[in-house]
mmCIF file of C-alpha atoms in Angstrom:
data_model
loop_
_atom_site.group_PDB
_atom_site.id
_atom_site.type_symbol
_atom_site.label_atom_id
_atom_site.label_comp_id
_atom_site.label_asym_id
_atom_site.label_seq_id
_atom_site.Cartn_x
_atom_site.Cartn_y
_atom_site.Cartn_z
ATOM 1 C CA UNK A 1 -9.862 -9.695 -41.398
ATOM 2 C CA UNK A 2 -10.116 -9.753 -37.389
ATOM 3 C CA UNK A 3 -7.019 -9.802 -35.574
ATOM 4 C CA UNK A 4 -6.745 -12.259 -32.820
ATOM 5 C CA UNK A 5 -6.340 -8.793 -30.400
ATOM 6 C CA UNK A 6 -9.588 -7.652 -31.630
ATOM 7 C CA UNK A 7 -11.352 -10.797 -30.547
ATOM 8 C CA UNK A 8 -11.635 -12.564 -27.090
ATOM 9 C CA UNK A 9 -8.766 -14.466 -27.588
ATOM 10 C CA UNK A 10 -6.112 -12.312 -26.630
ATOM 11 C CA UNK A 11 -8.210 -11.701 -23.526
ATOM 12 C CA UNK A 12 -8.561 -15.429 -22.644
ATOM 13 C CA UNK A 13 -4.976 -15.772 -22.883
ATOM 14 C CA UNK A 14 -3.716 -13.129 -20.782
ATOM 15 C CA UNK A 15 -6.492 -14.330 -18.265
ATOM 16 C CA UNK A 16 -4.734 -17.901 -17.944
ATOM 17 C CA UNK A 17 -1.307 -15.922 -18.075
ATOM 18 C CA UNK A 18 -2.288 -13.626 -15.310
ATOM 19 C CA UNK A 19 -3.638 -16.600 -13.346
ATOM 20 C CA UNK A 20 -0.816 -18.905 -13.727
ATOM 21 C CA UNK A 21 2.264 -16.401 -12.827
ATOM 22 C CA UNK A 22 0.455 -14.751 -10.013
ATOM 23 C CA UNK A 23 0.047 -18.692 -8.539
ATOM 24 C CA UNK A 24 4.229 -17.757 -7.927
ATOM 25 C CA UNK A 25 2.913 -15.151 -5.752
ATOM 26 C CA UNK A 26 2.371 -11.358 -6.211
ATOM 27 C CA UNK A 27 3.651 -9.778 -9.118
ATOM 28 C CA UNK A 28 3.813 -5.888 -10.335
ATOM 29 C CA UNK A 29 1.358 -5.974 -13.631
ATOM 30 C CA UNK A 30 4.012 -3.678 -15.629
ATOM 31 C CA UNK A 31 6.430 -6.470 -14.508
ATOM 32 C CA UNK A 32 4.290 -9.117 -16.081
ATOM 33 C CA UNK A 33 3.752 -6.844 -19.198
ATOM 34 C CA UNK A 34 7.202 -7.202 -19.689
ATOM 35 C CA UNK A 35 7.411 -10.868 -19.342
ATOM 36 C CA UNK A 36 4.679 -11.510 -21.763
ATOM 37 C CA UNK A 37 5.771 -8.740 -24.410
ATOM 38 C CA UNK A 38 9.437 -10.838 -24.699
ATOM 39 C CA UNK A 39 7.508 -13.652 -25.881
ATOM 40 C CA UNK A 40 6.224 -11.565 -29.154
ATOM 41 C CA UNK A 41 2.869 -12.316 -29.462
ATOM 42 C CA UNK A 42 0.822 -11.418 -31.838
ATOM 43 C CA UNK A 43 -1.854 -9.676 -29.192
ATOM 44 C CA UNK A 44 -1.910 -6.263 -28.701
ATOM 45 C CA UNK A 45 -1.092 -5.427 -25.064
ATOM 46 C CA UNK A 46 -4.791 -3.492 -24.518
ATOM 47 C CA UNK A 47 -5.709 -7.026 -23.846
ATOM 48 C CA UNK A 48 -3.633 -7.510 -21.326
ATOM 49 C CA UNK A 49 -5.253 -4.308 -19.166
ATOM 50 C CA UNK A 50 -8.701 -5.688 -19.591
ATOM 51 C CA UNK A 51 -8.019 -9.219 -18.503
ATOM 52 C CA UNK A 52 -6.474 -8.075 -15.470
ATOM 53 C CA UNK A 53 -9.624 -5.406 -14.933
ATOM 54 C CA UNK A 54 -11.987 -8.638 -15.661
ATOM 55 C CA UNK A 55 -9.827 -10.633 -12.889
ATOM 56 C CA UNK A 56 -9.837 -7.836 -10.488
ATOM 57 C CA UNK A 57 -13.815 -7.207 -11.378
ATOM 58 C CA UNK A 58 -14.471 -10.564 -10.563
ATOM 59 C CA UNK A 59 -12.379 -10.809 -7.420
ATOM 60 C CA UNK A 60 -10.115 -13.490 -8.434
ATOM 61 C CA UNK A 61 -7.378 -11.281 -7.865
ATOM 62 C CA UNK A 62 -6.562 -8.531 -5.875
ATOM 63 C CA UNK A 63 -4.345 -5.549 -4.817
ATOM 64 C CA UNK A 64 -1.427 -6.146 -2.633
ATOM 65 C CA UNK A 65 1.787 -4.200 -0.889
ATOM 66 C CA UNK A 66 4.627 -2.174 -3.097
ATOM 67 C CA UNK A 67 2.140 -1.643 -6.102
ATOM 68 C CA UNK A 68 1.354 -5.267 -6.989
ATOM 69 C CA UNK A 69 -0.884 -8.015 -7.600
ATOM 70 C CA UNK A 70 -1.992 -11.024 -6.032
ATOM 71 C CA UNK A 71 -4.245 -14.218 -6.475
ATOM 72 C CA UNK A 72 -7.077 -14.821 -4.123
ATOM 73 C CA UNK A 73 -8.675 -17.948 -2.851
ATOM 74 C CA UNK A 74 -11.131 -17.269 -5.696
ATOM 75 C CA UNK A 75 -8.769 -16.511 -8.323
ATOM 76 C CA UNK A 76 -6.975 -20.326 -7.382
ATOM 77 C CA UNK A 77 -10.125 -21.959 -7.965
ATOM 78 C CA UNK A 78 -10.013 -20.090 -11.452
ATOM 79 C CA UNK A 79 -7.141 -21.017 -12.192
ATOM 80 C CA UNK A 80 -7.490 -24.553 -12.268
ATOM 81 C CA UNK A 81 -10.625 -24.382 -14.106
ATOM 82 C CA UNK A 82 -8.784 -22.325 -16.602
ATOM 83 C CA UNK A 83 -6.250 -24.730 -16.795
ATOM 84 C CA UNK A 84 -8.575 -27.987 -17.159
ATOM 85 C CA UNK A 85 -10.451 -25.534 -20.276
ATOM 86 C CA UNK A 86 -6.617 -24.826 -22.273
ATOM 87 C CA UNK A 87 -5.619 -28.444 -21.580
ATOM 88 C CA UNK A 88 -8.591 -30.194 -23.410
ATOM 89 C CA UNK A 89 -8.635 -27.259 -26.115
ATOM 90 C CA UNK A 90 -4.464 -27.776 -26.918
ATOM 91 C CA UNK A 91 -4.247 -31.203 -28.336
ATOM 92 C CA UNK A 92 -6.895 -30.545 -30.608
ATOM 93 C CA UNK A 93 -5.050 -27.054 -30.956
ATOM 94 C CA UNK A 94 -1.349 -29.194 -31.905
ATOM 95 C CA UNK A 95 -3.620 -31.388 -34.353
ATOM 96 C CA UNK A 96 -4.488 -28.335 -36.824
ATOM 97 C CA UNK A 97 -1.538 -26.350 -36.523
ATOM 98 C CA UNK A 98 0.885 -29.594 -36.699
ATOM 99 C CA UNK A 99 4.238 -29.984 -34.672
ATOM 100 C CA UNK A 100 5.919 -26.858 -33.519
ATOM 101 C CA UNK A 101 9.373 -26.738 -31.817
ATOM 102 C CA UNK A 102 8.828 -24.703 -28.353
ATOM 103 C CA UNK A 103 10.652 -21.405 -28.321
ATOM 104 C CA UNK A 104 12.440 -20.759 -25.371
ATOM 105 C CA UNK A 105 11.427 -18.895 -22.498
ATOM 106 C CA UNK A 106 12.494 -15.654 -22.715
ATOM 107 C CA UNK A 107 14.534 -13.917 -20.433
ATOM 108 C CA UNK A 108 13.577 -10.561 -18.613
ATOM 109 C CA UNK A 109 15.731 -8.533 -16.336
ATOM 110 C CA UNK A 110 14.253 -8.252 -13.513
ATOM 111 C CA UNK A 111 14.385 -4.563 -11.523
ATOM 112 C CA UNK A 112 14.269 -4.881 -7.886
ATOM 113 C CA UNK A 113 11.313 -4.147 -5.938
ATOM 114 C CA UNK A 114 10.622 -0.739 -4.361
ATOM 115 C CA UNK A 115 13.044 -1.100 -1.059
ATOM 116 C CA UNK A 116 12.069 0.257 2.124
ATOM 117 C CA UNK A 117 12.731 3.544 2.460
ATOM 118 C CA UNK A 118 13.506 5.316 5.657
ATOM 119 C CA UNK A 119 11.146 8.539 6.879
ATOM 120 C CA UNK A 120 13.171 11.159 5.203
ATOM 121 C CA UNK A 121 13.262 9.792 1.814
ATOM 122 C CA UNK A 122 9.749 8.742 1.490
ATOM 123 C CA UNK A 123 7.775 10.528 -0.950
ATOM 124 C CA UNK A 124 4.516 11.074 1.281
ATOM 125 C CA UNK A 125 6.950 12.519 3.893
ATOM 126 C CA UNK A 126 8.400 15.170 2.477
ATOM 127 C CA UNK A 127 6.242 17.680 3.087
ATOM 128 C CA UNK A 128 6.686 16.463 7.213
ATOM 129 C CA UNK A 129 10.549 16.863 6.430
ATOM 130 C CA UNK A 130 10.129 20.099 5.080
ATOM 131 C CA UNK A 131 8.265 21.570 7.568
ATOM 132 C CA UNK A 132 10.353 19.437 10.610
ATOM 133 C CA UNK A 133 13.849 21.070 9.147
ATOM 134 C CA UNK A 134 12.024 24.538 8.967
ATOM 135 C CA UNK A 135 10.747 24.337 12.904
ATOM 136 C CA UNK A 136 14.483 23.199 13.656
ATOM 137 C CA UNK A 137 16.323 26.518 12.261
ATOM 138 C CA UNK A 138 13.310 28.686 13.867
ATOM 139 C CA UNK A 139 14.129 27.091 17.118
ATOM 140 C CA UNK A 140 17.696 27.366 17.281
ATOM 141 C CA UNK A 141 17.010 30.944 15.936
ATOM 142 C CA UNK A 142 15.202 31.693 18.889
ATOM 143 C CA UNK A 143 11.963 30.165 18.468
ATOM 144 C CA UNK A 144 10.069 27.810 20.334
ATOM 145 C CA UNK A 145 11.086 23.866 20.901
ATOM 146 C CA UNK A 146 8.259 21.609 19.086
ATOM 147 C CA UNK A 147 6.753 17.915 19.652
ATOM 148 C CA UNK A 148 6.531 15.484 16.912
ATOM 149 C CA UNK A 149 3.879 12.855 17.165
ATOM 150 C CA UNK A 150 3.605 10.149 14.636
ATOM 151 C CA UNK A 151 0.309 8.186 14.705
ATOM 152 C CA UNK A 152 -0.130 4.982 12.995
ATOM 153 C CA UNK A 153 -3.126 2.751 12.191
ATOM 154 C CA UNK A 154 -2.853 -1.099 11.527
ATOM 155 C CA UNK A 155 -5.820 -3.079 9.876
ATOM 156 C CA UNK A 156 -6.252 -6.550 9.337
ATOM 157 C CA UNK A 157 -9.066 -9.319 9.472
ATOM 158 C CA UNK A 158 -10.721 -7.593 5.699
ATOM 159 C CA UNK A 159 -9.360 -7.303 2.560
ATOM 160 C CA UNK A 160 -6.544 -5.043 0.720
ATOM 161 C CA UNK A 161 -9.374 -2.428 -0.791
ATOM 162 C CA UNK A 162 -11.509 -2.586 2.421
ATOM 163 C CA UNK A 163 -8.452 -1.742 4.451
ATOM 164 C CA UNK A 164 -7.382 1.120 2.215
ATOM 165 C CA UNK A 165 -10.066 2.435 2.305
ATOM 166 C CA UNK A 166 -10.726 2.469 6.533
ATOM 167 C CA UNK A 167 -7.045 3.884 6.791
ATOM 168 C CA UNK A 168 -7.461 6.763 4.495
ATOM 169 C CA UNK A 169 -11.061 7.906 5.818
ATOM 170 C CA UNK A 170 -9.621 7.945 8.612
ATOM 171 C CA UNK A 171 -6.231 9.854 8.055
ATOM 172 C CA UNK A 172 -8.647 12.580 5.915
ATOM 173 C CA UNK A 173 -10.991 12.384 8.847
ATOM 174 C CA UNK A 174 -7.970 13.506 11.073
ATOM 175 C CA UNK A 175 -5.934 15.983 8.708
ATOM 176 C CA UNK A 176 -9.545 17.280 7.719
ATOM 177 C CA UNK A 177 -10.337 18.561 11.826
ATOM 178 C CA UNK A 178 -6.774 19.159 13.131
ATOM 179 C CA UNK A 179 -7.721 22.901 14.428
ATOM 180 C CA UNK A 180 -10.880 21.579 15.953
ATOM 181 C CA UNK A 181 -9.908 18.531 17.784
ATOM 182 C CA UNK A 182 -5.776 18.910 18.607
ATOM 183 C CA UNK A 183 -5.915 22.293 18.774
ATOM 184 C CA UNK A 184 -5.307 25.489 16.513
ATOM 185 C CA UNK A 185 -2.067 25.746 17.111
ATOM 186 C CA UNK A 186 -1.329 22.072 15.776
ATOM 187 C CA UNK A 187 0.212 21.576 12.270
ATOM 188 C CA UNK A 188 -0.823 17.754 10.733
ATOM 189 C CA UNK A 189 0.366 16.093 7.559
ATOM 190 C CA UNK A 190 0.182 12.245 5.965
ATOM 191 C CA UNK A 191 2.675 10.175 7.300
ATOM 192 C CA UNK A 192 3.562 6.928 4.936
ATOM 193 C CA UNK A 193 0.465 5.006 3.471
ATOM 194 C CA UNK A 194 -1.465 4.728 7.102
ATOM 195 C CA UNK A 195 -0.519 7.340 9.587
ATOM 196 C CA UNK A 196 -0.529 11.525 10.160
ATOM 197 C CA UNK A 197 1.913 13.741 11.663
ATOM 198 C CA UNK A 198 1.399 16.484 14.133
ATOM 199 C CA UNK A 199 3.875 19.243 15.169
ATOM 200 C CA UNK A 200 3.376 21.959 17.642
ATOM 201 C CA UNK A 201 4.974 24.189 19.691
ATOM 202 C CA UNK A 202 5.852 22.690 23.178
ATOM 203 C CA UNK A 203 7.374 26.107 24.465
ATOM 204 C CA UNK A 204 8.469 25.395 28.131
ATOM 205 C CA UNK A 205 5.193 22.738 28.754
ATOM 206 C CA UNK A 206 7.052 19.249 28.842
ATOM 207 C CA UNK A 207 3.623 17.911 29.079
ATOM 208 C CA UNK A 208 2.706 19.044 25.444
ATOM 209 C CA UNK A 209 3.992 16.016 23.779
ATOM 210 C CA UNK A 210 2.209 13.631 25.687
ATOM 211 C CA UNK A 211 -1.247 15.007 25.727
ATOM 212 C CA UNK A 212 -0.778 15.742 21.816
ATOM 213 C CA UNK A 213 0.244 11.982 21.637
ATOM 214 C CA UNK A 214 -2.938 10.874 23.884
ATOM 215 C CA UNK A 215 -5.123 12.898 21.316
ATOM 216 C CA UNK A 216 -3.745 11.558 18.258
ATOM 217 C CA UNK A 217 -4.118 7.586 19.407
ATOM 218 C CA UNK A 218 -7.942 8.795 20.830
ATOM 219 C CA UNK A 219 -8.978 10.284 17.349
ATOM 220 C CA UNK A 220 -7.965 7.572 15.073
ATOM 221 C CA UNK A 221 -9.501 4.860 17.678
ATOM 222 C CA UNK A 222 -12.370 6.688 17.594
ATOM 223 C CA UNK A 223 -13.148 6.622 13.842
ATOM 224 C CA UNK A 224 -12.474 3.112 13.761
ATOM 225 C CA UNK A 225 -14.619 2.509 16.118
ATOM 226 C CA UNK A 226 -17.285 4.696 13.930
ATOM 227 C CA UNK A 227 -16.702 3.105 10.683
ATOM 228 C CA UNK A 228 -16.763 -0.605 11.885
ATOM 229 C CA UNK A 229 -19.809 0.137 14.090
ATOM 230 C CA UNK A 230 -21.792 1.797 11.090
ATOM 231 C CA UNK A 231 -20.448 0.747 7.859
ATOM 232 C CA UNK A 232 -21.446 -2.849 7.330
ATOM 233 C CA UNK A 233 -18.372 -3.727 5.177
ATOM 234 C CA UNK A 234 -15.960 -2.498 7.486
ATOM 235 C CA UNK A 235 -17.648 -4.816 10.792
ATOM 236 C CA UNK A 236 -15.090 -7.493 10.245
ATOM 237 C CA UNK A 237 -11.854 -5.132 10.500
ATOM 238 C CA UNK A 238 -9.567 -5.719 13.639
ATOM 239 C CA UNK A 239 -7.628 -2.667 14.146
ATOM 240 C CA UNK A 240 -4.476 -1.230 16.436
ATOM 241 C CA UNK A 241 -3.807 2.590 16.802
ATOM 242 C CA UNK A 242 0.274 3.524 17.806
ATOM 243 C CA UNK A 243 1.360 6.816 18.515
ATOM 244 C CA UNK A 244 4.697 7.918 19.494
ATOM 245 C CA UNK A 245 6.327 11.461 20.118
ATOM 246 C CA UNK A 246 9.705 13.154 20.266
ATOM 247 C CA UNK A 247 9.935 16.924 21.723
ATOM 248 C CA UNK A 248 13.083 18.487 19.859
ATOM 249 C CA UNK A 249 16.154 19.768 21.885
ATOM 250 C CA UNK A 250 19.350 21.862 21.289
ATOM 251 C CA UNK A 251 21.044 17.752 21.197
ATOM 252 C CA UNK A 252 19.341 16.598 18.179
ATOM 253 C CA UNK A 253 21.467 17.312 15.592
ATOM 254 C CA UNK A 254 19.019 16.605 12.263
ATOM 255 C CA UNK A 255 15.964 16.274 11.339
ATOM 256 C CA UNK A 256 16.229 12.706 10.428
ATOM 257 C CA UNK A 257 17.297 11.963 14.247
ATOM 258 C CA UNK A 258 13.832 13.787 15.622
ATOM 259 C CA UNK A 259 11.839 11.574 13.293
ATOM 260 C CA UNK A 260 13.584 8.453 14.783
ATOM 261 C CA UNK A 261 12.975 9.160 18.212
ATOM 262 C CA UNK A 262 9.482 9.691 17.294
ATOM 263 C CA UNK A 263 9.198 6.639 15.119
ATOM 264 C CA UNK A 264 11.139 4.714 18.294
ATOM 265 C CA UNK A 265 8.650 5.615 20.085
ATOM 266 C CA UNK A 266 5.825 4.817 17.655
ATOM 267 C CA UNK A 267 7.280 1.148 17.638
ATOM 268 C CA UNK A 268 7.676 0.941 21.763
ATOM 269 C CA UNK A 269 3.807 1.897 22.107
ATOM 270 C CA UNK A 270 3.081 -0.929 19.664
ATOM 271 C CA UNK A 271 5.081 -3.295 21.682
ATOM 272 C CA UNK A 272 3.460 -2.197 24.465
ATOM 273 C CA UNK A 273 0.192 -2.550 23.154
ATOM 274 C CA UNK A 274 0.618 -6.178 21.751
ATOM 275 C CA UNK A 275 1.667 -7.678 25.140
ATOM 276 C CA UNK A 276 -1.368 -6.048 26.824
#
């Protein structure tokens, strides 16, 4: 015997499913998963993973913020199509199977989305915390004051994969020549999903911070620049580099505090930027 999750009907279900709860807006798959599984169905739940890599194939849906999913202009055209298909196949569907009562909808506790999560909590920050608190009890040991500069890209006018994939050729780009282009001295690291991080020693050069800040903002333009002007699928992209710095002194008390001033200022230069 061939069970209905060995066939394509399973996958032709969870295809309309996918379709029709992602026309809400964008969902987490797992989140989905869970929806579906309450309803007890007797489709095995590998299904479910290769409709959603068929949607994705196909472009009908696509990657979006805080690890979910989301329905495309493509995928909306689908899903009426899919709709019009499962609407002339159900009455004859009723007919064989006879009258059925409609079970209820199940219900799912929801969990909350991922929140937004300040610098020093974030998981692709911690190393920068790390090394931020270390340079803090060196200095007050003795050791030399330090500049913080936060540089941030922003990409729009392409789509969620395309844009991914500018912003992280360009932060490897960046981490991968930090000796070479900011100087040996200069220690960089990731910062969230679409910046990097640079510390170094300021000593008694005020100056330091800015200059560092000037060549953080110059890189990152400059690969976009590169990658628009010589990768065709990235000519469409529209792109703003920030930067912002913070020098530390014997009156910041944490290391949390340092990274604000320096994201402060990462959100002034922005401002800045957009009314130019």
């Amino acid at each position: 015997m061939v069970r209905p999750s060995a066939t394509g009907l399973a996958t032709a279900f969870f295809r309309l499913y996918l379709l029709e709860s992602l026309a809400a807006g964008p969902s987490r798959p797992a989140a989905l998963l869970a929806a579906i599984a309450a309803e007890r169905l007797p489709f095995a739940s590998g299904a479910f993973g290769r409709a959603l890599q068929s949607l994705v194939e196909g472009g009908y849906v696509a990657p979006a913020g805080a690890a979910s999913v989301c329905l495309t202009s493509l995928g909306a055209a689908e899903r009426t199509c899919e709709r019009e298909r499962w609407s002339e196949m159900l009455p004859t569907l009723v007919r064989l199977l006879g009258d059925a009562e409609p079970r209820p909808f199940p219900i799912v506790a929801e969990t909350e989305p991922p929140r937004a999560r300040p610098v020093a909590e974030a998981y692709l920050d911690r190393v920068l915390v790390a090394s931020v608190r270390e340079r803090i009890a060196a200095a007050r040991d003795g050791g030399p004051t330090f500049a913080v500069v936060l540089g941030q890209v922003d990409v729009d006018g392409v789509g969620e994969t395309t844009r991914r994939a500018m912003v992280h050729r360009a932060i490897r780009a960046t981490l991968g020549a930090t000796a070479t282009l900011l100087g040996g001295d200069v220690s960089a690291y990731r910062y969230g999903e679409s910046g990097v991080a640079a510390i170094a020693p300021a000593g008694r050069d005020p100056a330091r911070e800015e200059r560092l800040c000037t060549l953080v903002r110059a890189r990152l333009d400059e690969l976009m620049r590169t990658m628009t002007s010589t990768v065709r699928a990235f000519g469409a992209a529209r792109w703003n580099v920030r930067a912002g710095a913070a020098t530390w002194s014997e009156e910041v008390a944490t290391t949390t505090a340092l990274l604000r001033q320096a994201e402060a200022a990462l959100a002034a230069d922005g401002e800045r930027r957009d009314a130019a």
